[in-house]
XYZ file of C-alpha atoms in Angstrom:
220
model
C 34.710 -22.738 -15.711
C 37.431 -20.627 -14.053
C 35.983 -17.664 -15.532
C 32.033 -18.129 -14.050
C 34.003 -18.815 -10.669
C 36.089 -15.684 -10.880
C 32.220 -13.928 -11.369
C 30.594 -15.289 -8.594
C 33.291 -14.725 -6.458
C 33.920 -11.131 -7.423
C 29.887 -11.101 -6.883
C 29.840 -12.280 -3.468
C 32.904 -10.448 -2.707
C 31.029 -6.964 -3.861
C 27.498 -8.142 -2.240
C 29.221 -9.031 1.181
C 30.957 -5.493 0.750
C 27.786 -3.646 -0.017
C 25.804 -5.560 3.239
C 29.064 -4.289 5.147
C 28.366 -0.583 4.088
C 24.756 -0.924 4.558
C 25.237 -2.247 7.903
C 27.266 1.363 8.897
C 24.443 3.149 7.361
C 26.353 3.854 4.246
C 23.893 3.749 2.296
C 25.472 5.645 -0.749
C 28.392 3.750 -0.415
C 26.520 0.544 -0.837
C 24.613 1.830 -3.607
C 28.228 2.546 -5.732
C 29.316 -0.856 -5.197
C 25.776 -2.585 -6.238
C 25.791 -0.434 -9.370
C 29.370 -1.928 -10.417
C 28.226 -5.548 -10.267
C 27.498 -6.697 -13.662
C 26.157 -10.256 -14.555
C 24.161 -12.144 -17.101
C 22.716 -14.245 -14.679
C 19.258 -14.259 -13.989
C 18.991 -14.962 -10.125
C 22.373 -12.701 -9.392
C 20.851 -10.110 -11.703
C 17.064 -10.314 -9.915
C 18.845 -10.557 -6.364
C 20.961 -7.572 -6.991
C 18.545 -5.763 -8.542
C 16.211 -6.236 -5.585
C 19.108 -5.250 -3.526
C 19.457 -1.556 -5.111
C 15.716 -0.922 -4.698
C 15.659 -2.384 -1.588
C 18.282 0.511 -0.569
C 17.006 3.569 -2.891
C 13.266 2.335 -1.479
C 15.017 3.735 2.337
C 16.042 7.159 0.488
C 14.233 9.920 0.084
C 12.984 11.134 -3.650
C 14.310 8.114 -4.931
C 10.661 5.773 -5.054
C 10.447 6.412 -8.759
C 14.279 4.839 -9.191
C 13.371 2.209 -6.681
C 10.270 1.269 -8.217
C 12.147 0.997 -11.406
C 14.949 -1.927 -9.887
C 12.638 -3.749 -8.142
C 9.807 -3.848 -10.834
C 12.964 -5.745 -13.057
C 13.984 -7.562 -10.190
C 10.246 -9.402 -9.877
C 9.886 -9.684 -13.423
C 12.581 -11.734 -14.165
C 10.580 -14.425 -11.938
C 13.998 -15.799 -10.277
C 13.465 -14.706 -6.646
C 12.873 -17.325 -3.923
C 8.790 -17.526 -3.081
C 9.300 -15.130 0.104
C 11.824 -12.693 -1.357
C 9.492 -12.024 -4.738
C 6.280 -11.523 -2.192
C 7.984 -9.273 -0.151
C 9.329 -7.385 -3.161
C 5.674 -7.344 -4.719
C 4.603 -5.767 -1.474
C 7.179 -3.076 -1.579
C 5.954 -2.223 -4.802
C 3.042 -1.664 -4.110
C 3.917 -0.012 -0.701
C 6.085 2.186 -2.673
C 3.229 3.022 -5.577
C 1.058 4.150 -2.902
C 3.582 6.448 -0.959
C 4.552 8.033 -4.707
C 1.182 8.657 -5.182
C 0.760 6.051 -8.211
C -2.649 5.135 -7.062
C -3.870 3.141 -9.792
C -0.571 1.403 -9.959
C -0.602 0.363 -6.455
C -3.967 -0.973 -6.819
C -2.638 -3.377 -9.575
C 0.577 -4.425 -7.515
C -1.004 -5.185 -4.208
C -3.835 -7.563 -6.249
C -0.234 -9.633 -7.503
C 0.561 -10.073 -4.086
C -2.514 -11.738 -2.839
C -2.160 -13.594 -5.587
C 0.600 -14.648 -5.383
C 0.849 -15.513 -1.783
C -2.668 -16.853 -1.954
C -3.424 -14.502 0.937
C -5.648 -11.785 2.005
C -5.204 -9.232 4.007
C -7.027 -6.447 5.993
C -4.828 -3.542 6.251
C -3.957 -4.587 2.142
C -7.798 -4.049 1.145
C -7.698 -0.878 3.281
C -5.202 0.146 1.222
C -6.725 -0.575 -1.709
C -10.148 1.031 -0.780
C -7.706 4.435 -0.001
C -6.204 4.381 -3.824
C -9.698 3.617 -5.398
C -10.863 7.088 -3.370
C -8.271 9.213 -3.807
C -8.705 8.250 -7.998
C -12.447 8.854 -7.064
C -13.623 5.456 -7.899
C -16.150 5.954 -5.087
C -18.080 2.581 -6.321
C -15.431 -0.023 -6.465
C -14.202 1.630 -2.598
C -16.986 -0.967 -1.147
C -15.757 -4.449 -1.659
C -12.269 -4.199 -0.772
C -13.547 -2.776 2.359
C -16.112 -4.718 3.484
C -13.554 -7.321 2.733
C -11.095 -5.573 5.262
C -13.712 -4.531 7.302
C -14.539 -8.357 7.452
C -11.033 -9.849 8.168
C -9.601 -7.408 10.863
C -9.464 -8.851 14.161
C -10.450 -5.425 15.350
C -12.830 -2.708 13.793
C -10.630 -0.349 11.965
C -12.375 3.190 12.047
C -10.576 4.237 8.884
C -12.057 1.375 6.527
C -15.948 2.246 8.157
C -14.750 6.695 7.089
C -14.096 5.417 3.823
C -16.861 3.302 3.325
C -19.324 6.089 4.571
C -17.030 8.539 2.178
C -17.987 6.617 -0.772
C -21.714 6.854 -0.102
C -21.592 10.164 0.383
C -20.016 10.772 -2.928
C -22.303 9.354 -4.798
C -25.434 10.834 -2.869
C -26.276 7.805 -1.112
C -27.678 9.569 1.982
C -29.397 6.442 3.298
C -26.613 4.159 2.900
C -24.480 6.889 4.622
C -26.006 7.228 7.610
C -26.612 3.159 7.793
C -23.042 2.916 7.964
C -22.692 6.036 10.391
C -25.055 4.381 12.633
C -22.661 1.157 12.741
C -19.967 3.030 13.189
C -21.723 4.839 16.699
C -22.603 1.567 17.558
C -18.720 0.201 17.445
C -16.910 3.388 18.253
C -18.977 5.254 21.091
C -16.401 3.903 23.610
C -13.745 4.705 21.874
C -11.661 7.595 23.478
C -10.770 10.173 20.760
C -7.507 12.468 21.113
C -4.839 13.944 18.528
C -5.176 12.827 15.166
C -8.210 10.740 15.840
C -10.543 13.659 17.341
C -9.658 15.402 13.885
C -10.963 12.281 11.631
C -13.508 12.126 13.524
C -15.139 15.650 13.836
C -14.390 15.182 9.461
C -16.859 11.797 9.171
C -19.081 13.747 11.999
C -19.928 16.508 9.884
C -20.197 14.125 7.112
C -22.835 12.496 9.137
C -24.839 15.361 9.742
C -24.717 16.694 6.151
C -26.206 12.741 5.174
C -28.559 13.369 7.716
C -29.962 16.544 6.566
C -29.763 16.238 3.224
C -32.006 12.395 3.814
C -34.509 14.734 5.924
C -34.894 17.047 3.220
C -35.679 14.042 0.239
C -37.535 12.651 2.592
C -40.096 15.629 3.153
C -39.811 16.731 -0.220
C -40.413 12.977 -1.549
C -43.818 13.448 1.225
């Protein structure tokens, strides 16, 4: 007994020391004295676990390490309901920014699960990961379903969705969708970043367009 309260006070002792470091943005530092905890304990191993990834997730280079503690930190199923969602999320947060597209697919489905949620900007996300692994098909559903939940009309989800038609040579479908999308965005003022996107999906548009015209004659 006096030994497992020796632990968890040398645990707190070293957590409380690592929040202090963290807290001065010594984020190193903190890392060196999470590393020398060891435990047996399920929750203290899950919560310190969660901890390190939480920290190496703020570090550049370091998503694949991350990844690693808080994939063992979820896994051991100990975390409180909000602090295993939030972890789930950062997963798959974190899959997507290292470029693990299939694998953040995967994680974000576990966190509407889990949380019994859905979520626009998660099925956005989603619909992103399923183009850049060119599953142009499977694009559509998660976003019409984000297209369907955001408050406001998210010109991103609407490029996508007209990206996957155009993939697969679905001219007509493509320039349905372009069509909506004049109809929503015409007011919308376009600058930076924006302008860019949307002089891409423009020419997209007109290449639909043309290439309809021309199966349409040659169909005649």
């Amino acid at each position: 007994m006096a030994l497992l309260t020796f632990q968890v006070n040398e645990l707190v002792e070293k957590v409380q020391k690592a929040f202090e470091a963290y807290n001065e943005d010594l984020v190193d530092e903190a890392l060196s004295i999470l590393y020398e905890i060891d435990t047996s304990q399920t929750f203290d191993r899950a919560f310190t676990d969660r901890f390190i990834g939480n920290l190496l997730a703020t570090k550049s280079e370091s998503g694949p390490k991350a990844l690693e503690y808080l994939g063992k930190s979820v896994n051991a199923k100990a975390l409180n309901d909000t602090e295993q969602a939030g972890t789930l999320r950062l997963i798959a947060d974190l899959n997507m920014q290292e470029k693990r597209y299939e694998q953040a697919v995967k994680r974000y489905q576990e966190w509407m699960d889990f949380t019994c949620k859905e979520d626009a900007d998660v099925y956005l996300r989603m619909g992103q990961a399923l183009y850049e692994t060119k599953q142009y098909a499977d694009m559509i559903s998660p976003l019409n379903k984000s297209i369907a939940l955001d408050d406001k009309p998210n010109k991103n989800a609407y490029a996508l969705k007209l990206t996957s038609y155009y993939s697969r040579k679905m001219y007509k479908e493509t320039v349905e969708v372009a069509e909506e999308m004049v109809k929503i965005f015409r007011t919308t003022r376009l600058t930076g970043h924006n302008l860019d996107s949307s002089t891409c999906w423009l020419k997209t548009i007109r290449k639909a367009c043309l290439r309809l015209k021309w199966l349409t004659i040659k169909v005649t």
